Amino acid sequence: MQKIIAANFKANHTQTSTKKYLQELDNRLLNMPLSKNSHRVYVFPQVANLCANDFTSLKIGTQNAYPAYNGAFTGEITLEALEEFGITTILIGHSERRNILNETQAFCAEKFAFFAQKGFEIIYCVGEDLSVRQKGGQKEDLEALKDFIQTQFEGIDTGYEKLIIAYEPIWAIGTGITATIEQIRQTHQAIKSIAPAPLLYGGSVNAENSSQILSLKEVDGVLVGRASLDVESFYQIIQNSYKENK
Ligand code: 13P
């Protein structure tokens, strides 16, 4: 099955380094001795470094956008600007936007409805913090975890045909701690019972651990932060996805 490999640059890289990275990655992918259909690659640069979505082997998406065509939304990016770049992919619901920028579930749902109506491909992120994960003590309470994740789907059309979900446990993001294979398997099974969309795992994925994670049948791809910043390391993760795919 085709794996989805996505790079979330967050607030890293400059316009110059992003351009260089994208050209290099596109070239490497073009020269990769693989079947074209073995994987789908996305890169989400920071908004100031967005560029025309006209690469051959990868798609550019936006980490964020305001749900409007244009208007008085200081500091935001809107559909009009994305259209000029030919960008039709967006991340919604990332825990950093929910927690640092206080985006509510209602606002995530509003964004989702707006961009779904515009036909965007949406990578919708969900994930719990440690207090939810540890509620059951030593023995994790999967039902409670599932109930929590369910709240992050409030107002979301889980049957949307261009929906991709990313499960990113907050305690594993940028910490170097990855969820165990069993935790990923169980949580992915639970999320797949809520929504039938392709499901990515994110949280300290790197070139060393990605093969094992991608080998799970419940994992349709990965969303990578820190380890995507270096083109060699991200390319390695893409290659690993191919190995798992054979
Ligand atoms: P890290 O890979 O740096 O843990 O980030 C994961 C993430 O938040 C991707 O969206």
PDB file of C-alpha atoms and ligand atoms in Angstrom:
ATOM      1  CA  MET A   1       0.000   0.000   0.000  1.00  0.00           C
ATOM      2  CA  GLN A   2       1.169   3.516  -0.838  1.00  0.00           C
ATOM      3  CA  LYS A   3       2.697   5.264   2.171  1.00  0.00           C
ATOM      4  CA  ILE A   4       2.349   8.993   2.813  1.00  0.00           C
ATOM      5  CA  ILE A   5       5.499  10.735   4.012  1.00  0.00           C
ATOM      6  CA  ALA A   6       5.106  14.333   5.142  1.00  0.00           C
ATOM      7  CA  ALA A   7       7.584  16.912   6.425  1.00  0.00           C
ATOM      8  CA  ASN A   8       6.367  19.599   8.813  1.00  0.00           C
ATOM      9  CA  PHE A   9       9.069  22.260   8.982  1.00  0.00           C
ATOM     10  CA  LYS A  10       7.179  24.205  11.692  1.00  0.00           C
ATOM     11  CA  ALA A  11       8.972  27.583  12.150  1.00  0.00           C
ATOM     12  CA  ASN A  12      12.279  26.452  10.685  1.00  0.00           C
ATOM     13  CA  HIS A  13      14.287  27.191   7.536  1.00  0.00           C
ATOM     14  CA  THR A  14      14.568  30.384   5.502  1.00  0.00           C
ATOM     15  CA  GLN A  15      13.246  31.038   2.033  1.00  0.00           C
ATOM     16  CA  THR A  16      16.697  30.321   0.584  1.00  0.00           C
ATOM     17  CA  SER A  17      17.222  27.088   2.480  1.00  0.00           C
ATOM     18  CA  THR A  18      13.647  25.924   1.815  1.00  0.00           C
ATOM     19  CA  LYS A  19      14.093  26.449  -1.923  1.00  0.00           C
ATOM     20  CA  LYS A  20      17.376  24.573  -1.940  1.00  0.00           C
ATOM     21  CA  TYR A  21      15.882  21.740   0.107  1.00  0.00           C
ATOM     22  CA  LEU A  22      12.834  21.374  -2.149  1.00  0.00           C
ATOM     23  CA  GLN A  23      14.885  21.319  -5.334  1.00  0.00           C
ATOM     24  CA  GLU A  24      17.266  18.793  -3.909  1.00  0.00           C
ATOM     25  CA  LEU A  25      14.520  16.537  -2.580  1.00  0.00           C
ATOM     26  CA  ASP A  26      12.594  16.713  -5.840  1.00  0.00           C
ATOM     27  CA  ASN A  27      15.743  15.789  -7.800  1.00  0.00           C
ATOM     28  CA  ARG A  28      16.543  12.917  -5.494  1.00  0.00           C
ATOM     29  CA  LEU A  29      13.013  11.570  -5.721  1.00  0.00           C
ATOM     30  CA  LEU A  30      13.051  11.862  -9.479  1.00  0.00           C
ATOM     31  CA  ASN A  31      16.217   9.808  -9.607  1.00  0.00           C
ATOM     32  CA  MET A  32      15.037   7.288  -7.065  1.00  0.00           C
ATOM     33  CA  PRO A  33      14.836   3.866  -8.683  1.00  0.00           C
ATOM     34  CA  LEU A  34      11.321   3.282  -7.399  1.00  0.00           C
ATOM     35  CA  SER A  35       7.908   2.895  -8.750  1.00  0.00           C
ATOM     36  CA  LYS A  36       6.232   6.293  -8.883  1.00  0.00           C
ATOM     37  CA  ASN A  37       3.286   4.939  -6.995  1.00  0.00           C
ATOM     38  CA  SER A  38       5.170   3.629  -3.999  1.00  0.00           C
ATOM     39  CA  HIS A  39       4.736   6.732  -1.854  1.00  0.00           C
ATOM     40  CA  ARG A  40       3.309  10.257  -1.675  1.00  0.00           C
ATOM     41  CA  VAL A  41       5.562  12.998  -0.347  1.00  0.00           C
ATOM     42  CA  TYR A  42       4.419  16.312   1.145  1.00  0.00           C
ATOM     43  CA  VAL A  43       6.425  19.220   2.518  1.00  0.00           C
ATOM     44  CA  PHE A  44       4.891  21.894   4.746  1.00  0.00           C
ATOM     45  CA  PRO A  45       7.308  24.859   4.870  1.00  0.00           C
ATOM     46  CA  GLN A  46       6.648  27.769   7.183  1.00  0.00           C
ATOM     47  CA  VAL A  47       4.140  30.127   5.628  1.00  0.00           C
ATOM     48  CA  ALA A  48       6.654  32.877   4.729  1.00  0.00           C
ATOM     49  CA  ASN A  49       8.555  30.309   2.655  1.00  0.00           C
ATOM     50  CA  LEU A  50       5.654  28.949   0.637  1.00  0.00           C
ATOM     51  CA  CYS A  51       6.268  28.740  -3.091  1.00  0.00           C
ATOM     52  CA  ALA A  52       4.625  27.495  -6.261  1.00  0.00           C
ATOM     53  CA  ASN A  53       3.404  23.954  -5.880  1.00  0.00           C
ATOM     54  CA  ASP A  54       4.946  22.807  -9.137  1.00  0.00           C
ATOM     55  CA  PHE A  55       7.443  20.139  -8.145  1.00  0.00           C
ATOM     56  CA  THR A  56       7.352  16.779  -9.886  1.00  0.00           C
ATOM     57  CA  SER A  57       7.672  14.335  -7.018  1.00  0.00           C
ATOM     58  CA  LEU A  58       6.374  16.166  -3.987  1.00  0.00           C
ATOM     59  CA  LYS A  59       3.512  18.391  -2.966  1.00  0.00           C
ATOM     60  CA  ILE A  60       3.763  21.621  -1.030  1.00  0.00           C
ATOM     61  CA  GLY A  61       1.139  22.232   1.641  1.00  0.00           C
ATOM     62  CA  THR A  62       0.467  24.993   4.121  1.00  0.00           C
ATOM     63  CA  GLN A  63       0.841  24.528   7.880  1.00  0.00           C
ATOM     64  CA  ASN A  64      -2.017  26.916   8.468  1.00  0.00           C
ATOM     65  CA  ALA A  65      -4.499  29.288   6.843  1.00  0.00           C
ATOM     66  CA  TYR A  66      -7.422  31.411   7.932  1.00  0.00           C
ATOM     67  CA  PRO A  67     -10.813  30.219   6.705  1.00  0.00           C
ATOM     68  CA  ALA A  68     -11.530  33.105   4.332  1.00  0.00           C
ATOM     69  CA  TYR A  69     -10.770  34.044   0.732  1.00  0.00           C
ATOM     70  CA  ASN A  70      -9.077  37.293   1.845  1.00  0.00           C
ATOM     71  CA  GLY A  71      -9.854  40.194   4.182  1.00  0.00           C
ATOM     72  CA  ALA A  72      -8.950  41.928   7.428  1.00  0.00           C
ATOM     73  CA  PHE A  73      -7.151  39.096   9.239  1.00  0.00           C
ATOM     74  CA  THR A  74      -3.829  40.614  10.260  1.00  0.00           C
ATOM     75  CA  GLY A  75      -0.980  38.152  10.256  1.00  0.00           C
ATOM     76  CA  GLU A  76      -2.927  35.359   8.613  1.00  0.00           C
ATOM     77  CA  ILE A  77      -2.699  33.729   5.189  1.00  0.00           C
ATOM     78  CA  THR A  78      -5.896  33.124   3.236  1.00  0.00           C
ATOM     79  CA  LEU A  79      -7.132  31.166   0.254  1.00  0.00           C
ATOM     80  CA  GLU A  80      -6.388  33.873  -2.310  1.00  0.00           C
ATOM     81  CA  ALA A  81      -2.642  33.707  -1.582  1.00  0.00           C
ATOM     82  CA  LEU A  82      -2.661  29.891  -1.528  1.00  0.00           C
ATOM     83  CA  GLU A  83      -4.421  29.773  -4.885  1.00  0.00           C
ATOM     84  CA  GLU A  84      -1.633  31.769  -6.502  1.00  0.00           C
ATOM     85  CA  PHE A  85       0.852  29.121  -5.349  1.00  0.00           C
ATOM     86  CA  GLY A  86      -1.424  26.309  -6.496  1.00  0.00           C
ATOM     87  CA  ILE A  87      -1.508  24.973  -2.931  1.00  0.00           C
ATOM     88  CA  THR A  88      -4.400  22.652  -2.171  1.00  0.00           C
ATOM     89  CA  THR A  89      -3.185  20.845   0.952  1.00  0.00           C
ATOM     90  CA  ILE A  90      -3.467  22.097   4.533  1.00  0.00           C
ATOM     91  CA  LEU A  91      -2.627  20.921   8.057  1.00  0.00           C
ATOM     92  CA  ILE A  92      -5.429  21.527  10.542  1.00  0.00           C
ATOM     93  CA  GLY A  93      -5.584  20.817  14.260  1.00  0.00           C
ATOM     94  CA  HIS A  94      -1.855  20.470  14.972  1.00  0.00           C
ATOM     95  CA  SER A  95      -1.299  20.352  18.733  1.00  0.00           C
ATOM     96  CA  GLU A  96       1.057  23.340  18.558  1.00  0.00           C
ATOM     97  CA  ARG A  97      -1.747  25.438  17.102  1.00  0.00           C
ATOM     98  CA  ARG A  98      -4.291  24.045  19.535  1.00  0.00           C
ATOM     99  CA  ASN A  99      -2.050  24.574  22.579  1.00  0.00           C
ATOM    100  CA  ILE A 100       0.307  27.462  21.845  1.00  0.00           C
ATOM    101  CA  LEU A 101      -2.092  29.495  19.702  1.00  0.00           C
ATOM    102  CA  ASN A 102      -5.211  28.425  21.608  1.00  0.00           C
ATOM    103  CA  GLU A 103      -7.126  27.193  18.580  1.00  0.00           C
ATOM    104  CA  THR A 104     -10.350  25.675  19.822  1.00  0.00           C
ATOM    105  CA  GLN A 105     -12.071  22.598  18.476  1.00  0.00           C
ATOM    106  CA  ALA A 106     -14.807  24.871  17.101  1.00  0.00           C
ATOM    107  CA  PHE A 107     -12.235  26.905  15.166  1.00  0.00           C
ATOM    108  CA  CYS A 108     -10.534  23.753  13.839  1.00  0.00           C
ATOM    109  CA  ALA A 109     -13.950  22.570  12.681  1.00  0.00           C
ATOM    110  CA  GLU A 110     -14.643  25.939  11.025  1.00  0.00           C
ATOM    111  CA  LYS A 111     -11.337  25.774   9.156  1.00  0.00           C
ATOM    112  CA  PHE A 112     -11.998  22.178   8.209  1.00  0.00           C
ATOM    113  CA  ALA A 113     -15.431  22.980   6.787  1.00  0.00           C
ATOM    114  CA  PHE A 114     -14.097  25.969   4.827  1.00  0.00           C
ATOM    115  CA  PHE A 115     -11.155  24.162   3.240  1.00  0.00           C
ATOM    116  CA  ALA A 116     -13.118  20.964   2.627  1.00  0.00           C
ATOM    117  CA  GLN A 117     -15.693  23.039   0.802  1.00  0.00           C
ATOM    118  CA  LYS A 118     -12.840  24.377  -1.350  1.00  0.00           C
ATOM    119  CA  GLY A 119     -11.753  20.810  -2.130  1.00  0.00           C
ATOM    120  CA  PHE A 120      -8.488  20.908  -0.165  1.00  0.00           C
ATOM    121  CA  GLU A 121      -6.681  17.795   0.910  1.00  0.00           C
ATOM    122  CA  ILE A 122      -6.685  18.067   4.711  1.00  0.00           C
ATOM    123  CA  ILE A 123      -4.200  16.493   7.076  1.00  0.00           C
ATOM    124  CA  TYR A 124      -6.142  16.689  10.301  1.00  0.00           C
ATOM    125  CA  CYS A 125      -4.100  16.193  13.474  1.00  0.00           C
ATOM    126  CA  VAL A 126      -5.238  14.624  16.728  1.00  0.00           C
ATOM    127  CA  GLY A 127      -3.380  13.449  19.804  1.00  0.00           C
ATOM    128  CA  GLU A 128      -3.444  13.349  23.575  1.00  0.00           C
ATOM    129  CA  ASP A 129      -1.157  14.754  26.227  1.00  0.00           C
ATOM    130  CA  LEU A 130       0.461  12.632  28.900  1.00  0.00           C
ATOM    131  CA  SER A 131      -2.254  13.244  31.491  1.00  0.00           C
ATOM    132  CA  VAL A 132      -4.788  11.567  29.214  1.00  0.00           C
ATOM    133  CA  ARG A 133      -2.441   8.727  28.309  1.00  0.00           C
ATOM    134  CA  GLN A 134      -1.569   8.046  31.947  1.00  0.00           C
ATOM    135  CA  LYS A 135      -5.071   8.318  33.361  1.00  0.00           C
ATOM    136  CA  GLY A 136      -5.348   4.567  33.533  1.00  0.00           C
ATOM    137  CA  GLY A 137      -2.055   4.324  35.439  1.00  0.00           C
ATOM    138  CA  GLN A 138       0.242   1.473  34.464  1.00  0.00           C
ATOM    139  CA  LYS A 139      -2.507  -0.166  32.496  1.00  0.00           C
ATOM    140  CA  GLU A 140      -3.496   2.326  29.835  1.00  0.00           C
ATOM    141  CA  ASP A 141      -7.190   3.015  29.500  1.00  0.00           C
ATOM    142  CA  LEU A 142      -7.711   2.812  25.760  1.00  0.00           C
ATOM    143  CA  GLU A 143     -11.418   3.550  25.996  1.00  0.00           C
ATOM    144  CA  ALA A 144     -10.726   6.834  27.831  1.00  0.00           C
ATOM    145  CA  LEU A 145      -8.074   7.672  25.263  1.00  0.00           C
ATOM    146  CA  LYS A 146     -10.485   6.953  22.454  1.00  0.00           C
ATOM    147  CA  ASP A 147     -13.153   9.122  24.123  1.00  0.00           C
ATOM    148  CA  PHE A 148     -10.659  11.975  24.311  1.00  0.00           C
ATOM    149  CA  ILE A 149      -9.629  11.640  20.674  1.00  0.00           C
ATOM    150  CA  GLN A 150     -13.272  11.468  19.705  1.00  0.00           C
ATOM    151  CA  THR A 151     -13.689  15.017  21.097  1.00  0.00           C
ATOM    152  CA  GLN A 152     -11.066  16.189  18.594  1.00  0.00           C
ATOM    153  CA  PHE A 153     -13.345  15.025  15.803  1.00  0.00           C
ATOM    154  CA  GLU A 154     -16.286  17.149  16.979  1.00  0.00           C
ATOM    155  CA  GLY A 155     -17.604  19.098  14.012  1.00  0.00           C
ATOM    156  CA  ILE A 156     -15.296  17.261  11.592  1.00  0.00           C
ATOM    157  CA  ASP A 157     -16.651  15.402   8.587  1.00  0.00           C
ATOM    158  CA  THR A 158     -14.760  12.136   9.049  1.00  0.00           C
ATOM    159  CA  GLY A 159     -16.138  10.856   5.753  1.00  0.00           C
ATOM    160  CA  TYR A 160     -14.534  13.687   3.761  1.00  0.00           C
ATOM    161  CA  GLU A 161     -12.900  12.016   0.782  1.00  0.00           C
ATOM    162  CA  LYS A 162      -9.703  14.099   0.868  1.00  0.00           C
ATOM    163  CA  LEU A 163      -9.125  13.623   4.576  1.00  0.00           C
ATOM    164  CA  ILE A 164      -5.857  12.253   5.927  1.00  0.00           C
ATOM    165  CA  ILE A 165      -5.548  11.950   9.717  1.00  0.00           C
ATOM    166  CA  ALA A 166      -2.310  12.320  11.664  1.00  0.00           C
ATOM    167  CA  TYR A 167      -2.103  10.824  15.145  1.00  0.00           C
ATOM    168  CA  GLU A 168       0.515  12.786  17.051  1.00  0.00           C
ATOM    169  CA  PRO A 169       0.710  12.091  20.795  1.00  0.00           C
ATOM    170  CA  ILE A 170       1.781  15.427  22.288  1.00  0.00           C
ATOM    171  CA  TRP A 171       4.214  13.767  24.687  1.00  0.00           C
ATOM    172  CA  ALA A 172       6.110  12.321  21.723  1.00  0.00           C
ATOM    173  CA  ILE A 173       6.426  15.551  19.725  1.00  0.00           C
ATOM    174  CA  GLY A 174       9.899  17.062  19.733  1.00  0.00           C
ATOM    175  CA  THR A 175      10.808  15.067  22.833  1.00  0.00           C
ATOM    176  CA  GLY A 176      12.792  12.258  21.250  1.00  0.00           C
ATOM    177  CA  ILE A 177      10.294   9.848  22.843  1.00  0.00           C
ATOM    178  CA  THR A 178       8.354   7.814  20.332  1.00  0.00           C
ATOM    179  CA  ALA A 179       5.221   5.920  21.227  1.00  0.00           C
ATOM    180  CA  THR A 180       5.938   2.210  21.406  1.00  0.00           C
ATOM    181  CA  ILE A 181       4.971   0.053  18.476  1.00  0.00           C
ATOM    182  CA  GLU A 182       2.161  -1.447  20.553  1.00  0.00           C
ATOM    183  CA  GLN A 183       0.865   2.002  21.580  1.00  0.00           C
ATOM    184  CA  ILE A 184       0.873   3.109  17.947  1.00  0.00           C
ATOM    185  CA  ARG A 185      -0.870  -0.049  16.784  1.00  0.00           C
ATOM    186  CA  GLN A 186      -3.585   0.111  19.439  1.00  0.00           C
ATOM    187  CA  THR A 187      -4.241   3.815  19.083  1.00  0.00           C
ATOM    188  CA  HIS A 188      -4.314   3.611  15.304  1.00  0.00           C
ATOM    189  CA  GLN A 189      -6.815   0.768  15.500  1.00  0.00           C
ATOM    190  CA  ALA A 190      -8.972   2.914  17.784  1.00  0.00           C
ATOM    191  CA  ILE A 191      -8.776   5.953  15.479  1.00  0.00           C
ATOM    192  CA  LYS A 192      -9.498   3.844  12.416  1.00  0.00           C
ATOM    193  CA  SER A 193     -12.698   2.716  14.097  1.00  0.00           C
ATOM    194  CA  ILE A 194     -13.717   6.393  14.404  1.00  0.00           C
ATOM    195  CA  ALA A 195     -12.745   7.489  10.893  1.00  0.00           C
ATOM    196  CA  PRO A 196     -11.940   5.470   7.780  1.00  0.00           C
ATOM    197  CA  ALA A 197      -9.263   7.856   6.401  1.00  0.00           C
ATOM    198  CA  PRO A 198      -5.549   7.140   5.815  1.00  0.00           C
ATOM    199  CA  LEU A 199      -3.774   7.545   9.145  1.00  0.00           C
ATOM    200  CA  LEU A 200      -0.257   8.894   9.714  1.00  0.00           C
ATOM    201  CA  TYR A 201       1.820   8.658  12.863  1.00  0.00           C
ATOM    202  CA  GLY A 202       3.847  11.654  14.078  1.00  0.00           C
ATOM    203  CA  GLY A 203       6.062  12.196  17.096  1.00  0.00           C
ATOM    204  CA  SER A 204       9.868  11.888  17.048  1.00  0.00           C
ATOM    205  CA  VAL A 205       9.886   9.832  13.865  1.00  0.00           C
ATOM    206  CA  ASN A 206      13.393   9.591  12.426  1.00  0.00           C
ATOM    207  CA  ALA A 207      15.478   7.622   9.950  1.00  0.00           C
ATOM    208  CA  GLU A 208      16.226   4.999  12.613  1.00  0.00           C
ATOM    209  CA  ASN A 209      12.725   4.247  13.877  1.00  0.00           C
ATOM    210  CA  SER A 210      10.659   4.907  10.742  1.00  0.00           C
ATOM    211  CA  SER A 211      11.058   1.444   9.168  1.00  0.00           C
ATOM    212  CA  GLN A 212       9.495  -0.287  12.133  1.00  0.00           C
ATOM    213  CA  ILE A 213       6.706   2.260  12.466  1.00  0.00           C
ATOM    214  CA  LEU A 214       5.942   2.122   8.740  1.00  0.00           C
ATOM    215  CA  SER A 215       5.885  -1.664   8.814  1.00  0.00           C
ATOM    216  CA  LEU A 216       2.638  -1.593  10.817  1.00  0.00           C
ATOM    217  CA  LYS A 217      -0.385  -2.230   8.665  1.00  0.00           C
ATOM    218  CA  GLU A 218      -2.328   0.314  10.771  1.00  0.00           C
ATOM    219  CA  VAL A 219       0.156   3.054   9.771  1.00  0.00           C
ATOM    220  CA  ASP A 220      -0.404   4.628   6.369  1.00  0.00           C
ATOM    221  CA  GLY A 221       2.483   7.060   6.656  1.00  0.00           C
ATOM    222  CA  VAL A 222       4.366   9.460   8.902  1.00  0.00           C
ATOM    223  CA  LEU A 223       4.329  13.181   9.676  1.00  0.00           C
ATOM    224  CA  VAL A 224       7.864  14.218  10.550  1.00  0.00           C
ATOM    225  CA  GLY A 225       9.051  17.363  12.330  1.00  0.00           C
ATOM    226  CA  ARG A 226      12.650  17.667  13.436  1.00  0.00           C
ATOM    227  CA  ALA A 227      14.041  14.767  11.382  1.00  0.00           C
ATOM    228  CA  SER A 228      12.591  16.283   8.207  1.00  0.00           C
ATOM    229  CA  LEU A 229      14.652  19.463   8.461  1.00  0.00           C
ATOM    230  CA  ASP A 230      17.696  17.793   6.991  1.00  0.00           C
ATOM    231  CA  VAL A 231      17.068  16.638   3.432  1.00  0.00           C
ATOM    232  CA  GLU A 232      19.266  13.553   3.771  1.00  0.00           C
ATOM    233  CA  SER A 233      17.436  12.368   6.861  1.00  0.00           C
ATOM    234  CA  PHE A 234      13.990  12.957   5.332  1.00  0.00           C
ATOM    235  CA  TYR A 235      15.035  11.218   2.129  1.00  0.00           C
ATOM    236  CA  GLN A 236      16.150   8.254   4.210  1.00  0.00           C
ATOM    237  CA  ILE A 237      12.700   8.062   5.809  1.00  0.00           C
ATOM    238  CA  ILE A 238      11.125   8.061   2.342  1.00  0.00           C
ATOM    239  CA  GLN A 239      13.459   5.256   1.283  1.00  0.00           C
ATOM    240  CA  ASN A 240      12.499   3.303   4.394  1.00  0.00           C
ATOM    241  CA  SER A 241       8.849   3.646   3.445  1.00  0.00           C
ATOM    242  CA  TYR A 242       9.658   2.057   0.126  1.00  0.00           C
ATOM    243  CA  LYS A 243      11.449  -0.852   1.782  1.00  0.00           C
ATOM    244  CA  GLU A 244       8.410  -1.437   3.964  1.00  0.00           C
ATOM    245  CA  ASN A 245       6.232  -1.289   0.938  1.00  0.00           C
ATOM    246  CA  LYS A 246       7.865  -3.982  -1.138  1.00  0.00           C
TER     247      LYS A 246
HETATM  248  P1  13P B   1       8.790  15.831  15.759  1.00  0.00           P
HETATM  249  O1  13P B   1       9.033  14.848  14.642  1.00  0.00           O
HETATM  250  O2  13P B   1       9.837  16.911  15.829  1.00  0.00           O
HETATM  251  O3  13P B   1       8.544  15.136  17.055  1.00  0.00           O
HETATM  252  O4  13P B   1       7.428  16.604  15.389  1.00  0.00           O
HETATM  253  C1  13P B   1       6.302  15.875  15.081  1.00  0.00           C
HETATM  254  C2  13P B   1       5.270  16.802  14.575  1.00  0.00           C
HETATM  255  O5  13P B   1       4.714  17.578  15.336  1.00  0.00           O
HETATM  256  C3  13P B   1       4.969  16.791  13.142  1.00  0.00           C
HETATM  257  O6  13P B   1       3.845  17.545  12.855  1.00  0.00           O
END
